[in-house]
Amino acid sequence: MTFSELGVGAEVLQAITDLGFERPMPVQEAVLPILLNSETDLIALAQTGTGKTAAFGIPTIQNLDYTNPYTEAVILSPTRELCVQIANDLTNYAKYIPSCTVVPVYGGASIELQKKALKKGAKIIVATPGRINDLLRRKYIDLSHVRWAVLDEADEMLDMGFKDDLDFILAQTPEDKHTLLFSATMPDEVARIASNYIHNPKEVTIGVRNSGSANVRHCYYLVQAKDRYLALKRIADYYPSIYAIIFCRTRSETQEVASALIRDGYNADALHGDLSQAQRDHVMERFRCRNLQMLVATDVAARGLDVSNLTHVINYNLPDEIEQYTHRSGRTGRADKTGISIAIVNLRERHKIKAIEKIIKKKFEQVPVPTGMDVCEKQFYNLIAKVERVEVNYDEISKFVSEVVKRLEWMDKKELISRFVSLEFNRFLEYYRNSPDLNVAEKEEKAKIEKKKSKVQHNDVGMARLFFNLGYDDKILPQRLIGLINDTCDNKDIKIGKIDIMERFSYVDVDGFYANDIIEAFHGETYRRKPLIVEAANAKKAGNDKKSRRRSKGNDIDKKTAKESRSNKKGDKKSKGNNTSDKKKKRKRVQYK
Ligand code: AMP
């Protein structure tokens, strides 16, 4: 079908032809005939990069009445970057309809300039929920004549906590308007909330519901948590042309991983909420124009980034909300390109892979982490390929080359190649010469966990004492330990009792019922890069405890102990609080890596 057969009018047709659109994309083929020929609510499940902006943008432009001056369409998007992009796209599609004015309003930019633009008239407003809410309350925007409302990336908007804003904004629009909801995923929660806004919708699904792109290969590497960063480096070295987003769970982890990559000589940078808007724009621009190969980002910060030719998405840590995985992996494999989505997981996290498989309706492949030699081989042939492809400016270098040929006459071809290649290749050989195998030997790891578990003893009130190899020297406090346990164990209702912190280790009394789960959860984990040891406290450790006290600085440690036992009580309360606190609070993670 052509755009014109789908019902696209002459002006818009000319504009999209100018943009080089020749044939409609699948989401456009499905949505355009519905919206150009009937007035209806609609839910469309489609990923970014599928052409969805034109799918809702073209009918919006075509269905408005340009004989009146009112705002007749409002399009809501979760981030300012997407908002600006949609406004630009719509302005392009409407370039031959002069009275179709499109005004973007979004946070982080001058509200005064936006007010001025609105005053001149806005047939279509494209907005982020926070800023439009603000402008509505100040009465700079009137949505009482709106006939079309579009919620783009609705799942993201709801996920980002904009539900109240959406309620307020849509309450300012007429009841009989039509609402279009575009979303990459449709978790039950989003479907339930969406049903408040949408009535008798037509439904369009591009690809499988909640599935990722068909062009994405999903792989996981099974490593110990302490080897996560080393595994990441192997991946980066194994794919020398990598152009990837590396997703982390927290801002501090994002910064830590990016700093480590930069320190180790990789072309990487961080993108997270602690950066100013100007810094974020700068990083994103460098990444967009490929001056950066790897962007280490949090989910929220990466939302505004539209890059369509990523080779890899790397889940340095899988997201807490596994639905988020679809968004992450959907950033590669766009526009008919193939992509790889990699998850670096430890034994304990493997169940998440199964849960994600159910959502994306695709299997993950378990791929062995490349060995040092695999990386060296790959780098070697990559270098040779570069030599084959390099452009040589014979005229300009000929006079030097003749001189060099004479000088190197004593070498044969093999010797010459070996030496040139070694120039670049030696650093890899050196780094990887004795590198360990990062793949987890599952049986051995499981046996180690079982051994630790077997030592757990419960006291008469059902508590068990655990040993942690973290103490004052690691700047650990009772609250931090409780946070660590909450964060590391999926179960947040574990009762925690007495906590004793020594110089180099600590004892924590925990509900005996969960002691083994805690031991297992901490197996292979790290705290500030230090491999953690958590096991049943036993007599031998108690001996160490006394020695440690003796070795410590007398009064000083006593003061600390007193202080800790005071805050320990707070910690106790805190842990009890955890039993009853609301779901959101429970989900909040303590940043510790
Ligand atoms: P979107 O999913 O709306 O962000 O679109 C992804 C990209 O595809 C954008 O760069 C659009 O300009 C482009 N695009 C959308 N529709 C078409 C089409 N029919 N033909 C070629 N490119 C398109």
PDB file of C-alpha atoms and ligand atoms in Angstrom, residues 3 21-25 28 48-53 85, ligand 1:
ATOM      1  CA  PHE A   3       0.669   6.486   1.736  1.00  0.00           C
ATOM      2  CA  PHE A  21       9.493   8.295   3.144  1.00  0.00           C
ATOM      3  CA  GLU A  22       8.738   6.005   0.206  1.00  0.00           C
ATOM      4  CA  ARG A  23       6.647   3.245   1.716  1.00  0.00           C
ATOM      5  CA  PRO A  24       4.659   3.125   4.955  1.00  0.00           C
ATOM      6  CA  MET A  25       6.206   1.177   7.821  1.00  0.00           C
ATOM      7  CA  GLN A  28       1.748   3.163   9.785  1.00  0.00           C
ATOM      8  CA  THR A  48      10.365   3.372  19.347  1.00  0.00           C
ATOM      9  CA  GLY A  49      12.058   3.295  15.959  1.00  0.00           C
ATOM     10  CA  THR A  50       9.116   1.597  14.227  1.00  0.00           C
ATOM     11  CA  GLY A  51       7.747   4.815  12.696  1.00  0.00           C
ATOM     12  CA  LYS A  52       5.064   5.374  15.323  1.00  0.00           C
ATOM     13  CA  THR A  53       5.445   9.178  15.385  1.00  0.00           C
ATOM     14  CA  GLN A  85      11.777  15.092  18.558  1.00  0.00           C
TER      15      GLN A  85
HETATM   16  P1  AMP B   1       9.869   6.773  15.175  1.00  0.00           P
HETATM   17  O1  AMP B   1       9.560   5.377  15.606  1.00  0.00           O
HETATM   18  O2  AMP B   1       8.653   7.562  14.927  1.00  0.00           O
HETATM   19  O3  AMP B   1      10.834   7.444  16.109  1.00  0.00           O
HETATM   20  O4  AMP B   1      10.601   6.693  13.732  1.00  0.00           O
HETATM   21  C1  AMP B   1      11.880   6.128  13.535  1.00  0.00           C
HETATM   22  C2  AMP B   1      12.580   6.702  12.313  1.00  0.00           C
HETATM   23  O5  AMP B   1      11.995   6.220  11.099  1.00  0.00           O
HETATM   24  C3  AMP B   1      12.521   8.226  12.232  1.00  0.00           C
HETATM   25  O6  AMP B   1      13.809   8.676  11.883  1.00  0.00           O
HETATM   26  C4  AMP B   1      11.538   8.496  11.121  1.00  0.00           C
HETATM   27  O7  AMP B   1      11.816   9.719  10.456  1.00  0.00           O
HETATM   28  C5  AMP B   1      11.737   7.312  10.207  1.00  0.00           C
HETATM   29  N1  AMP B   1      10.521   6.948   9.434  1.00  0.00           N
HETATM   30  C6  AMP B   1       9.254   6.920   9.884  1.00  0.00           C
HETATM   31  N2  AMP B   1       8.408   6.493   8.919  1.00  0.00           N
HETATM   32  C7  AMP B   1       9.177   6.228   7.846  1.00  0.00           C
HETATM   33  C8  AMP B   1       8.900   5.731   6.524  1.00  0.00           C
HETATM   34  N3  AMP B   1       7.671   5.406   6.137  1.00  0.00           N
HETATM   35  N4  AMP B   1       9.930   5.596   5.661  1.00  0.00           N
HETATM   36  C9  AMP B   1      11.187   5.909   6.045  1.00  0.00           C
HETATM   37  N5  AMP B   1      11.521   6.377   7.270  1.00  0.00           N
HETATM   38  C10 AMP B   1      10.527   6.523   8.165  1.00  0.00           C
END
